[in-house]
mmCIF file with all atom_site columns, C-alpha atoms in Angstrom:
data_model
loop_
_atom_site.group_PDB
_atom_site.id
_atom_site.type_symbol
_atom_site.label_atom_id
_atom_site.label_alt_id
_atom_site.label_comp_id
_atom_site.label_asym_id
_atom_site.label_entity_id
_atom_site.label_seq_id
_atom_site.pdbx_PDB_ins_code
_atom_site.Cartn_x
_atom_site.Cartn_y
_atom_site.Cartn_z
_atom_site.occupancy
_atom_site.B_iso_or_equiv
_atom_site.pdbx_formal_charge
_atom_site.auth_seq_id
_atom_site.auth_comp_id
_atom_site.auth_asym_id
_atom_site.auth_atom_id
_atom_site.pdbx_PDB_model_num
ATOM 1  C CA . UNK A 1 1  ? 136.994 -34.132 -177.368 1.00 92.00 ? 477 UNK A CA 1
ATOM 2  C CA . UNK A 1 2  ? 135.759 -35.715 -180.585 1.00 92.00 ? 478 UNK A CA 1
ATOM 3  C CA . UNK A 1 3  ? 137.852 -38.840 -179.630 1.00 94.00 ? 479 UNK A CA 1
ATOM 4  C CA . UNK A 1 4  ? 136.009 -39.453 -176.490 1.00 95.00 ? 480 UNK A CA 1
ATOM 5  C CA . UNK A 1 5  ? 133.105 -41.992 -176.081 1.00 96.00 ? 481 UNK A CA 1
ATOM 6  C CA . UNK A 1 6  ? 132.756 -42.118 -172.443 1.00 96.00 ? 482 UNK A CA 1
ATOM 7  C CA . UNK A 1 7  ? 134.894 -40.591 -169.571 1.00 95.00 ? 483 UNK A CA 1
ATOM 8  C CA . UNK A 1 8  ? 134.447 -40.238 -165.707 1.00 95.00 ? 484 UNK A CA 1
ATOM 9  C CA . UNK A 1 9  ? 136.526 -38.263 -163.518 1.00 93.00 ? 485 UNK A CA 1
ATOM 10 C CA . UNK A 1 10 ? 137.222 -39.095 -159.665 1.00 91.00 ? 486 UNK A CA 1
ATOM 11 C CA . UNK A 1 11 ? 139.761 -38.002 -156.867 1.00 90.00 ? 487 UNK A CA 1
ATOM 12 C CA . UNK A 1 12 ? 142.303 -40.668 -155.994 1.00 86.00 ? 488 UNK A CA 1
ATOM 13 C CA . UNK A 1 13 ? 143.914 -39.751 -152.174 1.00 81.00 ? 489 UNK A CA 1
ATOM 14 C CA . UNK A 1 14 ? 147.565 -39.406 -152.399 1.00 71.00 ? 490 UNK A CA 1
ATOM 15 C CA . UNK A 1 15 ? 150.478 -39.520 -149.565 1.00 69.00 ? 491 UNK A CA 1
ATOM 16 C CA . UNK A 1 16 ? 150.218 -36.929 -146.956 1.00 73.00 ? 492 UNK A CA 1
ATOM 17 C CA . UNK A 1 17 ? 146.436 -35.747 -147.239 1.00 78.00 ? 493 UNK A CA 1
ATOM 18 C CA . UNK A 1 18 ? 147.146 -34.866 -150.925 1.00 82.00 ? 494 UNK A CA 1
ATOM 19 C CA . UNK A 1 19 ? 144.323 -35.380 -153.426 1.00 86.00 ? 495 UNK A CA 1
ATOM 20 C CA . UNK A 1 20 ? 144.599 -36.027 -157.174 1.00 87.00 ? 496 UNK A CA 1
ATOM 21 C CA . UNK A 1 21 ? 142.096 -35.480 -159.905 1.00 91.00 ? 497 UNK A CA 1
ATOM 22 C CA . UNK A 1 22 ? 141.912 -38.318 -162.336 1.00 92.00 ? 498 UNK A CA 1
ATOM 23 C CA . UNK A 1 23 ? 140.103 -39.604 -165.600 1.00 94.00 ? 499 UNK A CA 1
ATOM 24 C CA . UNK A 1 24 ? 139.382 -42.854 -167.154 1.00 94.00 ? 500 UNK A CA 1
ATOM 25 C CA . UNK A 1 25 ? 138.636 -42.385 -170.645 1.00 95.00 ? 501 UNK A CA 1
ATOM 26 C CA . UNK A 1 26 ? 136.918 -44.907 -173.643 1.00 95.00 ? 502 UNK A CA 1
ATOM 27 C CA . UNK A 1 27 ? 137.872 -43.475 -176.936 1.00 95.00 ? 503 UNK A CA 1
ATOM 28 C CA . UNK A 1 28 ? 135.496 -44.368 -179.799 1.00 94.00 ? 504 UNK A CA 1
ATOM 29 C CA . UNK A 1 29 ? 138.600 -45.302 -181.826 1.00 91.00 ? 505 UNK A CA 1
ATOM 30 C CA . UNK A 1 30 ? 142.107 -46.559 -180.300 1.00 86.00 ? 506 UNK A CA 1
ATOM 31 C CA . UNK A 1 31 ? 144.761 -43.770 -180.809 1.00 85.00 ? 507 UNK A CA 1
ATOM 32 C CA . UNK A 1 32 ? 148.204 -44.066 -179.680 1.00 84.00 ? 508 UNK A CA 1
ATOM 33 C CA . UNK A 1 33 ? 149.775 -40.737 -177.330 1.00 86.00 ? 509 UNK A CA 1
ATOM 34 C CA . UNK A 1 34 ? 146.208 -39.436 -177.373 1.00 93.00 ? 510 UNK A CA 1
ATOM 35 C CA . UNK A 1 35 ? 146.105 -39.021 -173.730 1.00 92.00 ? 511 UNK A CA 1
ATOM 36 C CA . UNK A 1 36 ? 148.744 -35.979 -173.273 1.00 92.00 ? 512 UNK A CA 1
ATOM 37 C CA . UNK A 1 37 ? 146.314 -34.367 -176.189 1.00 94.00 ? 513 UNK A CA 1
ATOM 38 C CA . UNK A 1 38 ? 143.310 -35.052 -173.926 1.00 95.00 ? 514 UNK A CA 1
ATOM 39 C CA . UNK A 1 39 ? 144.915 -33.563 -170.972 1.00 95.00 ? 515 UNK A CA 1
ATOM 40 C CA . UNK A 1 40 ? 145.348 -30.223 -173.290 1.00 95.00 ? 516 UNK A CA 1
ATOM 41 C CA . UNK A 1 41 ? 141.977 -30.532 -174.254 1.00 96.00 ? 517 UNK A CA 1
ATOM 42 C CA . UNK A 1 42 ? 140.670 -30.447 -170.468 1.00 96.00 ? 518 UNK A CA 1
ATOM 43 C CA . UNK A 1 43 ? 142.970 -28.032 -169.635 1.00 96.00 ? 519 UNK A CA 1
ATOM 44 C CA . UNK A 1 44 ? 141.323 -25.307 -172.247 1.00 96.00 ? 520 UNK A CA 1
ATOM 45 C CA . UNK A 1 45 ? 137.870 -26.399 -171.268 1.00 95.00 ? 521 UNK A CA 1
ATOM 46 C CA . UNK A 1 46 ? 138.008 -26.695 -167.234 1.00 95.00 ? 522 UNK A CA 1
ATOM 47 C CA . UNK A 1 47 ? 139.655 -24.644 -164.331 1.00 96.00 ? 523 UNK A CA 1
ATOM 48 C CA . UNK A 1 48 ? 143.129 -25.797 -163.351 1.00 93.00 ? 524 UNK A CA 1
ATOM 49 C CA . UNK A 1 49 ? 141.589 -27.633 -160.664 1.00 90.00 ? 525 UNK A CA 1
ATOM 50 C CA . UNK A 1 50 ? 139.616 -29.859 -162.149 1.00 93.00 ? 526 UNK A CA 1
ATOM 51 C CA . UNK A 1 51 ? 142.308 -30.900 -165.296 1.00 95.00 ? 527 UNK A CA 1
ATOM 52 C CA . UNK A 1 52 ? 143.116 -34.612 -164.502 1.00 95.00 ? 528 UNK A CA 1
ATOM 53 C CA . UNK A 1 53 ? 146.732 -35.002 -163.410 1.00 91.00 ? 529 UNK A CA 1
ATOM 54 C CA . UNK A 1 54 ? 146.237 -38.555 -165.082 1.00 89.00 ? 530 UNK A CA 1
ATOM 55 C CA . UNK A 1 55 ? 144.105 -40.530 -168.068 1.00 92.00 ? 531 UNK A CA 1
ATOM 56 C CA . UNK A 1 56 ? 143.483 -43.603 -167.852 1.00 90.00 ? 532 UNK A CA 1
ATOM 57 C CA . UNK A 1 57 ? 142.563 -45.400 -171.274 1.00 92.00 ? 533 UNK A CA 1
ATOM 58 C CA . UNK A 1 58 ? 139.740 -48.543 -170.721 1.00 92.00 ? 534 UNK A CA 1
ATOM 59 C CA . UNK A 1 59 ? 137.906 -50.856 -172.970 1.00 92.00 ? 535 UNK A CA 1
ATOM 60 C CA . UNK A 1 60 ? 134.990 -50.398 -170.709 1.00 93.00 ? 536 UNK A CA 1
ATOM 61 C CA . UNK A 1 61 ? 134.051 -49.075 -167.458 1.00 95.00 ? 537 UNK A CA 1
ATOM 62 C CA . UNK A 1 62 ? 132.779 -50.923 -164.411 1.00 94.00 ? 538 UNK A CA 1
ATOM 63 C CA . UNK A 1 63 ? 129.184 -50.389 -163.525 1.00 95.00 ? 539 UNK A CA 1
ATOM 64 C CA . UNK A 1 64 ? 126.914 -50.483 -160.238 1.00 95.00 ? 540 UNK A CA 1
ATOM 65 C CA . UNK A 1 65 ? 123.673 -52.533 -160.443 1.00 96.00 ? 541 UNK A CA 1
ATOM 66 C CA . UNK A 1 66 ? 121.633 -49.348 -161.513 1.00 97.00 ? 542 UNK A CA 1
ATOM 67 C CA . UNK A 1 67 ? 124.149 -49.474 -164.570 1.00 95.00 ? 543 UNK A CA 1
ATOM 68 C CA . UNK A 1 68 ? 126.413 -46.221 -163.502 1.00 95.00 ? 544 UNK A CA 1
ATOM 69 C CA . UNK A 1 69 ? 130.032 -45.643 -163.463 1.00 95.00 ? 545 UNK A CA 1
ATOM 70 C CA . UNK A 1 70 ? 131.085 -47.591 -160.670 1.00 94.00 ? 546 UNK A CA 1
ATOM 71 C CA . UNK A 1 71 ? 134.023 -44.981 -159.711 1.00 90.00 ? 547 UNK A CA 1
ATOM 72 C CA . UNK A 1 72 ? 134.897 -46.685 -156.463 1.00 90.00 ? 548 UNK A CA 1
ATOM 73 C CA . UNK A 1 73 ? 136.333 -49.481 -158.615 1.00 91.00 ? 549 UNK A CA 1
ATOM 74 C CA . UNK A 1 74 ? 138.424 -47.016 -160.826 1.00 90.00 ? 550 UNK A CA 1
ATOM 75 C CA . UNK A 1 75 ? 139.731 -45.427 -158.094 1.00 86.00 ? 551 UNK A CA 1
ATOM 76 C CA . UNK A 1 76 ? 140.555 -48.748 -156.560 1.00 84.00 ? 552 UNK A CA 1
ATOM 77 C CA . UNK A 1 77 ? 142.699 -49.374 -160.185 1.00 81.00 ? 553 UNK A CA 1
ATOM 78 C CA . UNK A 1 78 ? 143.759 -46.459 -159.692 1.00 78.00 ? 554 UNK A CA 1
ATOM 79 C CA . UNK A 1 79 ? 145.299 -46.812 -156.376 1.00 74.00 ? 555 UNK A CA 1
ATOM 80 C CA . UNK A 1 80 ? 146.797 -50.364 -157.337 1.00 80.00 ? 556 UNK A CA 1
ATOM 81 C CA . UNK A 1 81 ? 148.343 -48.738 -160.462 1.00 75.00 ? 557 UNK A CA 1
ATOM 82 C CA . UNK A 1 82 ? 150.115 -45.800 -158.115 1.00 69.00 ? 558 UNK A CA 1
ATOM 83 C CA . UNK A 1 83 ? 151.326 -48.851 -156.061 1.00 72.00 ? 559 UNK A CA 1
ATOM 84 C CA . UNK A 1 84 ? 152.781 -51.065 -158.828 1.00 74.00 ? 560 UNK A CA 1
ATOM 85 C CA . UNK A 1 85 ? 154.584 -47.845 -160.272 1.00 71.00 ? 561 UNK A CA 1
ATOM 86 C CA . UNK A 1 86 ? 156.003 -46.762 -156.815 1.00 70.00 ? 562 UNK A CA 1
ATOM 87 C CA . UNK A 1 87 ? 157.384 -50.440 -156.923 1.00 74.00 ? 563 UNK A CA 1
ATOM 88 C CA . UNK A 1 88 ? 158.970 -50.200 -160.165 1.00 70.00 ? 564 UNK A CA 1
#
């Protein structure tokens, strides 16, 4: 998408041995109710499969040492997220 800067994608274990596909996205310009157009976008470009159930919009990513994505750490925000909302 001509929106997107950066993105990563990881799976984020759900409740009963469920898995979810997500993605954590840095546009190159802020956009407000971009992310259900994203989702459309991945869902014309990638099998059903791989379509993130969720994006996640970031100012920057995490990185390892060796200056990756550090997706452990998403997925980590990820799972904190799920567990504020669930409280909600």
């Amino acid at each position: 998408h001509e929106q997107v800067e950066e993105a990563a994608a990881y799976v984020v274990a759900g409740s009963e041995d469920s898995e979810t596909m997500q993605a954590a996205v840095i546009l190159k310009t802020r956009q407000d109710g971009i992310t259900d157009e994203l989702r459309q976008h991945c869902a014309q470009q990638l099998p059903w499969y791989a379509v993130p159930e969720s994006i996640w919009l970031r100012e920057s990513f995490p990185r390892t040492t060796s200056g990756k994505i550090d997706r452990h750490v998403l997925r980590g925000h990820a799972i904190e997220r799920q567990r504020a909302e669930a409280m909600l």
